[in-house]
Amino acid sequence: MFYIIGLGLSDEKDVTVRGLEAIKSCARVYLEAYTSILMVQKDRLEAFYGKEIILADRDTVETQSDEILRDADKEDVCLLVVGDPFGATTHTDIVLRARARKIPTRVIHNASIMNAVGASGLQLYNFGQTVSLVFFTETWKPDSFYDRIKENADLGLHTLVLLDIKVKEQSDENLARGRKIYEPPRYMSIPLAVRQLVEIETIRSAGILDPDKTLAIALSRVGGGDEHQRIVAGTLNELLNHPVEAYGEPLHSLVIVGRRLHHLEVEYAEDFAINRNTWRAVAQDVYGCSLD
Ligand SMILES: C[S@@+](CC[C@H](N)C(=O)[O-])C[C@H]1O[C@@H](n2cnc3c(N)ncnc32)[C@H](O)[C@@H]1O
């Protein structure tokens, strides 16, 4: 059997009972750790699961899956995925490759940032398309996300913005020379994400990301409990000027709040506001939300 098992969002203890039973039955256990990360290192997982874990990079999972799937028709093998296997980054490819080889497959689900974003107080029913924001360079500023945010905004829906992470990247020079030397991991911060969004707004000018009139909620290490999790709400400008340390450690996500805003959403998120007065004033005057 080939299992693909969601690990949830925080540490080794987020695995489900069903997931842990499957891991224990496996001859080989792989961990996909390039699209998302847990808040603990691999050795903590190994100690808790009682299994050695093999790190699987993008190349191994996406193009060289033969090794992962080897003998999975005769013994149990699993791929562990942070969050849910089908949350944001989908791992349908490897499941299709297993099916093509007549290997029985089973997916074991877990919490994903796609639903844990509800910690912000915003209702999942009111979310539109999720977008990903990548690190801009001097010459490369992909902006297709802006169209998706605009489509959501036109319907009054919230947008979950996932922020780029760069793990196991090679510099152009090392790549050209075939040297397997990797850059330190990089995780996009909330202020950088807001700066990039506002930069694209100034170019595209549809008025959907007004720095003083658009509300947003930043979420860090969701699922990590009081020790790790941070939620900060405010206008884009407030989030931009808030100290970067106040957002805590990565991973980070950002929600652009849509106009179809319920007063309970405003009241719940008010607890996270940088400035409660601004939060309420923009919700009432700009979003038209009636509050007591
Ligand atoms: C490509 S998605 C993978 C999602 C994962 N498969 C899941 O189901 O949650 C990774 C991005 O989701 C967001 N993310 C994942 N876990 C998070 C967390 N615990 N808190 C905040 N953002 C998170 C970050 O923006 C991160 O760069």
PDB file of N, CA and C in Angstrom, residues 216-290:
ATOM      1  N   ALA A 216      -6.764  43.595   6.454  1.00  0.00           N
ATOM      2  CA  ALA A 216      -6.107  42.312   6.213  1.00  0.00           C
ATOM      3  C   ALA A 216      -5.762  41.682   7.559  1.00  0.00           C
ATOM      4  N   ILE A 217      -5.572  40.369   7.528  1.00  0.00           N
ATOM      5  CA  ILE A 217      -5.213  39.649   8.760  1.00  0.00           C
ATOM      6  C   ILE A 217      -3.996  38.769   8.471  1.00  0.00           C
ATOM      7  N   ALA A 218      -2.961  38.954   9.279  1.00  0.00           N
ATOM      8  CA  ALA A 218      -1.744  38.151   9.137  1.00  0.00           C
ATOM      9  C   ALA A 218      -1.794  36.993  10.122  1.00  0.00           C
ATOM     10  N   LEU A 219      -1.416  35.815   9.656  1.00  0.00           N
ATOM     11  CA  LEU A 219      -1.413  34.636  10.524  1.00  0.00           C
ATOM     12  C   LEU A 219      -0.053  33.953  10.452  1.00  0.00           C
ATOM     13  N   SER A 220       0.512  33.654  11.624  1.00  0.00           N
ATOM     14  CA  SER A 220       1.799  32.966  11.666  1.00  0.00           C
ATOM     15  C   SER A 220       1.672  31.716  12.515  1.00  0.00           C
ATOM     16  N   ARG A 221       2.336  30.682  12.063  1.00  0.00           N
ATOM     17  CA  ARG A 221       2.408  29.414  12.804  1.00  0.00           C
ATOM     18  C   ARG A 221       1.054  28.993  13.352  1.00  0.00           C
ATOM     19  N   VAL A 222       0.053  29.035  12.489  1.00  0.00           N
ATOM     20  CA  VAL A 222      -1.296  28.644  12.903  1.00  0.00           C
ATOM     21  C   VAL A 222      -1.274  27.191  13.387  1.00  0.00           C
ATOM     22  N   GLY A 223      -1.926  26.965  14.501  1.00  0.00           N
ATOM     23  CA  GLY A 223      -1.987  25.603  15.046  1.00  0.00           C
ATOM     24  C   GLY A 223      -0.927  25.368  16.112  1.00  0.00           C
ATOM     25  N   GLY A 224      -0.020  26.340  16.276  1.00  0.00           N
ATOM     26  CA  GLY A 224       1.098  26.151  17.215  1.00  0.00           C
ATOM     27  C   GLY A 224       0.779  26.521  18.649  1.00  0.00           C
ATOM     28  N   GLY A 225      -0.469  26.882  18.935  1.00  0.00           N
ATOM     29  CA  GLY A 225      -0.831  27.247  20.311  1.00  0.00           C
ATOM     30  C   GLY A 225      -0.237  28.594  20.689  1.00  0.00           C
ATOM     31  N   ASP A 226      -0.482  28.998  21.955  1.00  0.00           N
ATOM     32  CA  ASP A 226      -0.064  30.334  22.402  1.00  0.00           C
ATOM     33  C   ASP A 226       1.437  30.579  22.245  1.00  0.00           C
ATOM     34  N   GLU A 227       2.210  29.520  22.355  1.00  0.00           N
ATOM     35  CA  GLU A 227       3.669  29.654  22.275  1.00  0.00           C
ATOM     36  C   GLU A 227       4.114  30.138  20.900  1.00  0.00           C
ATOM     37  N   HIS A 228       3.431  29.692  19.865  1.00  0.00           N
ATOM     38  CA  HIS A 228       3.901  29.961  18.501  1.00  0.00           C
ATOM     39  C   HIS A 228       2.960  30.835  17.665  1.00  0.00           C
ATOM     40  N   GLN A 229       1.659  30.588  17.797  1.00  0.00           N
ATOM     41  CA  GLN A 229       0.711  31.213  16.864  1.00  0.00           C
ATOM     42  C   GLN A 229       0.578  32.719  17.102  1.00  0.00           C
ATOM     43  N   ARG A 230       0.578  33.494  16.001  1.00  0.00           N
ATOM     44  CA  ARG A 230       0.334  34.938  16.094  1.00  0.00           C
ATOM     45  C   ARG A 230      -0.705  35.307  15.043  1.00  0.00           C
ATOM     46  N   ILE A 231      -1.656  36.170  15.433  1.00  0.00           N
ATOM     47  CA  ILE A 231      -2.629  36.689  14.472  1.00  0.00           C
ATOM     48  C   ILE A 231      -2.670  38.200  14.664  1.00  0.00           C
ATOM     49  N   VAL A 232      -2.503  38.941  13.590  1.00  0.00           N
ATOM     50  CA  VAL A 232      -2.450  40.404  13.667  1.00  0.00           C
ATOM     51  C   VAL A 232      -3.370  40.965  12.586  1.00  0.00           C
ATOM     52  N   ALA A 233      -4.260  41.889  12.998  1.00  0.00           N
ATOM     53  CA  ALA A 233      -5.227  42.436  12.045  1.00  0.00           C
ATOM     54  C   ALA A 233      -5.060  43.948  11.929  1.00  0.00           C
ATOM     55  N   GLY A 234      -5.320  44.467  10.733  1.00  0.00           N
ATOM     56  CA  GLY A 234      -5.226  45.912  10.555  1.00  0.00           C
ATOM     57  C   GLY A 234      -5.395  46.300   9.102  1.00  0.00           C
ATOM     58  N   THR A 235      -5.194  47.579   8.819  1.00  0.00           N
ATOM     59  CA  THR A 235      -5.168  47.990   7.406  1.00  0.00           C
ATOM     60  C   THR A 235      -3.829  47.523   6.835  1.00  0.00           C
ATOM     61  N   LEU A 236      -3.731  47.527   5.497  1.00  0.00           N
ATOM     62  CA  LEU A 236      -2.462  47.118   4.876  1.00  0.00           C
ATOM     63  C   LEU A 236      -1.324  47.987   5.384  1.00  0.00           C
ATOM     64  N   ASN A 237      -1.582  49.294   5.511  1.00  0.00           N
ATOM     65  CA  ASN A 237      -0.541  50.205   5.992  1.00  0.00           C
ATOM     66  C   ASN A 237      -0.099  49.867   7.410  1.00  0.00           C
ATOM     67  N   GLU A 238      -1.057  49.556   8.277  1.00  0.00           N
ATOM     68  CA  GLU A 238      -0.697  49.198   9.652  1.00  0.00           C
ATOM     69  C   GLU A 238       0.158  47.929   9.666  1.00  0.00           C
ATOM     70  N   LEU A 239      -0.230  46.950   8.869  1.00  0.00           N
ATOM     71  CA  LEU A 239       0.532  45.697   8.843  1.00  0.00           C
ATOM     72  C   LEU A 239       1.933  45.936   8.298  1.00  0.00           C
ATOM     73  N   LEU A 240       2.027  46.821   7.303  1.00  0.00           N
ATOM     74  CA  LEU A 240       3.322  47.130   6.683  1.00  0.00           C
ATOM     75  C   LEU A 240       4.270  47.750   7.697  1.00  0.00           C
ATOM     76  N   ASN A 241       3.725  48.603   8.552  1.00  0.00           N
ATOM     77  CA  ASN A 241       4.573  49.352   9.483  1.00  0.00           C
ATOM     78  C   ASN A 241       4.706  48.712  10.859  1.00  0.00           C
ATOM     79  N   HIS A 242       4.091  47.582  11.043  1.00  0.00           N
ATOM     80  CA  HIS A 242       4.183  46.849  12.311  1.00  0.00           C
ATOM     81  C   HIS A 242       5.550  46.142  12.345  1.00  0.00           C
ATOM     82  N   PRO A 243       6.215  46.086  13.530  1.00  0.00           N
ATOM     83  CA  PRO A 243       7.545  45.467  13.557  1.00  0.00           C
ATOM     84  C   PRO A 243       7.518  44.006  13.095  1.00  0.00           C
ATOM     85  N   VAL A 244       8.483  43.647  12.286  1.00  0.00           N
ATOM     86  CA  VAL A 244       8.482  42.311  11.683  1.00  0.00           C
ATOM     87  C   VAL A 244       8.542  41.227  12.763  1.00  0.00           C
ATOM     88  N   GLU A 245       9.225  41.515  13.899  1.00  0.00           N
ATOM     89  CA  GLU A 245       9.341  40.501  14.965  1.00  0.00           C
ATOM     90  C   GLU A 245       7.982  40.185  15.583  1.00  0.00           C
ATOM     91  N   ALA A 246       7.067  41.156  15.521  1.00  0.00           N
ATOM     92  CA  ALA A 246       5.766  40.955  16.169  1.00  0.00           C
ATOM     93  C   ALA A 246       4.961  39.844  15.480  1.00  0.00           C
ATOM     94  N   TYR A 247       5.352  39.487  14.264  1.00  0.00           N
ATOM     95  CA  TYR A 247       4.620  38.431  13.548  1.00  0.00           C
ATOM     96  C   TYR A 247       5.114  37.038  13.906  1.00  0.00           C
ATOM     97  N   GLY A 248       6.214  36.963  14.682  1.00  0.00           N
ATOM     98  CA  GLY A 248       6.720  35.651  15.070  1.00  0.00           C
ATOM     99  C   GLY A 248       7.434  34.953  13.930  1.00  0.00           C
ATOM    100  N   GLU A 249       7.731  33.691  14.199  1.00  0.00           N
ATOM    101  CA  GLU A 249       8.505  32.890  13.249  1.00  0.00           C
ATOM    102  C   GLU A 249       7.634  32.435  12.084  1.00  0.00           C
ATOM    103  N   PRO A 250       8.251  32.076  10.937  1.00  0.00           N
ATOM    104  CA  PRO A 250       7.467  31.524   9.831  1.00  0.00           C
ATOM    105  C   PRO A 250       6.903  30.146  10.224  1.00  0.00           C
ATOM    106  N   LEU A 251       5.885  29.712   9.555  1.00  0.00           N
ATOM    107  CA  LEU A 251       5.307  30.183   8.286  1.00  0.00           C
ATOM    108  C   LEU A 251       4.266  31.275   8.488  1.00  0.00           C
ATOM    109  N   HIS A 252       4.116  32.100   7.445  1.00  0.00           N
ATOM    110  CA  HIS A 252       3.152  33.189   7.508  1.00  0.00           C
ATOM    111  C   HIS A 252       2.145  33.085   6.358  1.00  0.00           C
ATOM    112  N   SER A 253       0.930  33.554   6.642  1.00  0.00           N
ATOM    113  CA  SER A 253      -0.094  33.709   5.601  1.00  0.00           C
ATOM    114  C   SER A 253      -0.796  35.038   5.842  1.00  0.00           C
ATOM    115  N   LEU A 254      -1.471  35.520   4.801  1.00  0.00           N
ATOM    116  CA  LEU A 254      -2.147  36.812   4.906  1.00  0.00           C
ATOM    117  C   LEU A 254      -3.544  36.663   4.302  1.00  0.00           C
ATOM    118  N   VAL A 255      -4.523  37.297   4.943  1.00  0.00           N
ATOM    119  CA  VAL A 255      -5.860  37.299   4.343  1.00  0.00           C
ATOM    120  C   VAL A 255      -6.241  38.729   3.989  1.00  0.00           C
ATOM    121  N   ILE A 256      -6.630  38.941   2.732  1.00  0.00           N
ATOM    122  CA  ILE A 256      -7.186  40.232   2.324  1.00  0.00           C
ATOM    123  C   ILE A 256      -8.685  40.123   2.590  1.00  0.00           C
ATOM    124  N   VAL A 257      -9.180  41.009   3.427  1.00  0.00           N
ATOM    125  CA  VAL A 257     -10.583  40.906   3.856  1.00  0.00           C
ATOM    126  C   VAL A 257     -11.504  41.445   2.756  1.00  0.00           C
ATOM    127  N   GLY A 258     -12.506  40.642   2.407  1.00  0.00           N
ATOM    128  CA  GLY A 258     -13.478  41.041   1.375  1.00  0.00           C
ATOM    129  C   GLY A 258     -14.597  41.890   1.960  1.00  0.00           C
ATOM    130  N   ARG A 259     -15.323  42.557   1.057  1.00  0.00           N
ATOM    131  CA  ARG A 259     -16.365  43.504   1.520  1.00  0.00           C
ATOM    132  C   ARG A 259     -17.594  42.828   2.119  1.00  0.00           C
ATOM    133  N   ARG A 260     -17.799  41.549   1.774  1.00  0.00           N
ATOM    134  CA  ARG A 260     -18.961  40.856   2.345  1.00  0.00           C
ATOM    135  C   ARG A 260     -18.573  40.405   3.757  1.00  0.00           C
ATOM    136  N   LEU A 261     -18.538  41.399   4.651  1.00  0.00           N
ATOM    137  CA  LEU A 261     -17.968  41.159   5.971  1.00  0.00           C
ATOM    138  C   LEU A 261     -19.083  41.156   7.015  1.00  0.00           C
ATOM    139  N   HIS A 262     -19.149  40.067   7.771  1.00  0.00           N
ATOM    140  CA  HIS A 262     -20.188  39.932   8.791  1.00  0.00           C
ATOM    141  C   HIS A 262     -19.697  40.580  10.096  1.00  0.00           C
ATOM    142  N   HIS A 263     -20.628  41.161  10.847  1.00  0.00           N
ATOM    143  CA  HIS A 263     -20.176  41.859  12.068  1.00  0.00           C
ATOM    144  C   HIS A 263     -19.488  40.923  13.061  1.00  0.00           C
ATOM    145  N   LEU A 264     -19.873  39.617  13.041  1.00  0.00           N
ATOM    146  CA  LEU A 264     -19.207  38.681  13.956  1.00  0.00           C
ATOM    147  C   LEU A 264     -17.747  38.467  13.564  1.00  0.00           C
ATOM    148  N   GLU A 265     -17.484  38.528  12.269  1.00  0.00           N
ATOM    149  CA  GLU A 265     -16.098  38.397  11.803  1.00  0.00           C
ATOM    150  C   GLU A 265     -15.280  39.592  12.312  1.00  0.00           C
ATOM    151  N   VAL A 266     -15.882  40.780  12.198  1.00  0.00           N
ATOM    152  CA  VAL A 266     -15.191  41.993  12.652  1.00  0.00           C
ATOM    153  C   VAL A 266     -14.937  41.915  14.155  1.00  0.00           C
ATOM    154  N   GLU A 267     -15.952  41.496  14.900  1.00  0.00           N
ATOM    155  CA  GLU A 267     -15.820  41.465  16.361  1.00  0.00           C
ATOM    156  C   GLU A 267     -14.798  40.432  16.807  1.00  0.00           C
ATOM    157  N   TYR A 268     -14.789  39.269  16.148  1.00  0.00           N
ATOM    158  CA  TYR A 268     -13.837  38.214  16.530  1.00  0.00           C
ATOM    159  C   TYR A 268     -12.401  38.685  16.274  1.00  0.00           C
ATOM    160  N   ALA A 269     -12.186  39.262  15.096  1.00  0.00           N
ATOM    161  CA  ALA A 269     -10.820  39.642  14.703  1.00  0.00           C
ATOM    162  C   ALA A 269     -10.354  40.919  15.404  1.00  0.00           C
ATOM    163  N   GLU A 270     -11.293  41.644  16.001  1.00  0.00           N
ATOM    164  CA  GLU A 270     -10.925  42.895  16.679  1.00  0.00           C
ATOM    165  C   GLU A 270      -9.885  42.639  17.780  1.00  0.00           C
ATOM    166  N   ASP A 271      -9.965  41.470  18.391  1.00  0.00           N
ATOM    167  CA  ASP A 271      -8.999  41.098  19.428  1.00  0.00           C
ATOM    168  C   ASP A 271      -7.563  41.075  18.911  1.00  0.00           C
ATOM    169  N   PHE A 272      -7.411  40.883  17.603  1.00  0.00           N
ATOM    170  CA  PHE A 272      -6.075  40.790  17.001  1.00  0.00           C
ATOM    171  C   PHE A 272      -5.617  42.120  16.405  1.00  0.00           C
ATOM    172  N   ALA A 273      -6.472  43.153  16.532  1.00  0.00           N
ATOM    173  CA  ALA A 273      -6.201  44.401  15.801  1.00  0.00           C
ATOM    174  C   ALA A 273      -5.023  45.166  16.391  1.00  0.00           C
ATOM    175  N   ILE A 274      -4.210  45.744  15.506  1.00  0.00           N
ATOM    176  CA  ILE A 274      -3.122  46.630  15.928  1.00  0.00           C
ATOM    177  C   ILE A 274      -3.746  47.849  16.592  1.00  0.00           C
ATOM    178  N   ASN A 275      -4.824  48.340  15.992  1.00  0.00           N
ATOM    179  CA  ASN A 275      -5.542  49.489  16.538  1.00  0.00           C
ATOM    180  C   ASN A 275      -7.050  49.220  16.391  1.00  0.00           C
ATOM    181  N   ARG A 276      -7.696  48.952  17.522  1.00  0.00           N
ATOM    182  CA  ARG A 276      -9.116  48.567  17.497  1.00  0.00           C
ATOM    183  C   ARG A 276      -9.984  49.641  16.858  1.00  0.00           C
ATOM    184  N   ASN A 277      -9.645  50.915  17.132  1.00  0.00           N
ATOM    185  CA  ASN A 277     -10.472  52.004  16.603  1.00  0.00           C
ATOM    186  C   ASN A 277     -10.432  52.035  15.082  1.00  0.00           C
ATOM    187  N   THR A 278      -9.209  51.905  14.520  1.00  0.00           N
ATOM    188  CA  THR A 278      -9.106  51.919  13.061  1.00  0.00           C
ATOM    189  C   THR A 278      -9.833  50.710  12.477  1.00  0.00           C
ATOM    190  N   TRP A 279      -9.610  49.562  13.120  1.00  0.00           N
ATOM    191  CA  TRP A 279     -10.230  48.319  12.630  1.00  0.00           C
ATOM    192  C   TRP A 279     -11.743  48.481  12.513  1.00  0.00           C
ATOM    193  N   ARG A 280     -12.361  48.990  13.573  1.00  0.00           N
ATOM    194  CA  ARG A 280     -13.821  49.153  13.579  1.00  0.00           C
ATOM    195  C   ARG A 280     -14.249  50.247  12.600  1.00  0.00           C
ATOM    196  N   ALA A 281     -13.458  51.346  12.575  1.00  0.00           N
ATOM    197  CA  ALA A 281     -13.846  52.479  11.718  1.00  0.00           C
ATOM    198  C   ALA A 281     -13.827  52.069  10.243  1.00  0.00           C
ATOM    199  N   VAL A 282     -12.784  51.360   9.831  1.00  0.00           N
ATOM    200  CA  VAL A 282     -12.709  50.948   8.414  1.00  0.00           C
ATOM    201  C   VAL A 282     -13.811  49.922   8.124  1.00  0.00           C
ATOM    202  N   ALA A 283     -14.030  48.999   9.071  1.00  0.00           N
ATOM    203  CA  ALA A 283     -15.089  47.991   8.856  1.00  0.00           C
ATOM    204  C   ALA A 283     -16.444  48.677   8.667  1.00  0.00           C
ATOM    205  N   GLN A 284     -16.687  49.722   9.436  1.00  0.00           N
ATOM    206  CA  GLN A 284     -17.989  50.416   9.332  1.00  0.00           C
ATOM    207  C   GLN A 284     -18.049  51.350   8.133  1.00  0.00           C
ATOM    208  N   ASP A 285     -17.067  52.242   8.044  1.00  0.00           N
ATOM    209  CA  ASP A 285     -17.158  53.324   7.054  1.00  0.00           C
ATOM    210  C   ASP A 285     -16.809  52.872   5.646  1.00  0.00           C
ATOM    211  N   VAL A 286     -15.852  51.978   5.518  1.00  0.00           N
ATOM    212  CA  VAL A 286     -15.436  51.559   4.173  1.00  0.00           C
ATOM    213  C   VAL A 286     -16.168  50.276   3.750  1.00  0.00           C
ATOM    214  N   TYR A 287     -16.247  49.320   4.681  1.00  0.00           N
ATOM    215  CA  TYR A 287     -16.851  48.022   4.339  1.00  0.00           C
ATOM    216  C   TYR A 287     -18.375  48.037   4.520  1.00  0.00           C
ATOM    217  N   GLY A 288     -18.869  49.058   5.212  1.00  0.00           N
ATOM    218  CA  GLY A 288     -20.330  49.164   5.394  1.00  0.00           C
ATOM    219  C   GLY A 288     -20.890  48.146   6.356  1.00  0.00           C
ATOM    220  N   CYS A 289     -20.074  47.703   7.301  1.00  0.00           N
ATOM    221  CA  CYS A 289     -20.510  46.691   8.257  1.00  0.00           C
ATOM    222  C   CYS A 289     -21.161  47.396   9.443  1.00  0.00           C
ATOM    223  N   SER A 290     -22.382  47.002   9.832  1.00  0.00           N
ATOM    224  CA  SER A 290     -22.980  47.717  10.964  1.00  0.00           C
ATOM    225  C   SER A 290     -22.606  47.042  12.276  1.00  0.00           C
TER     226      SER A 290
END
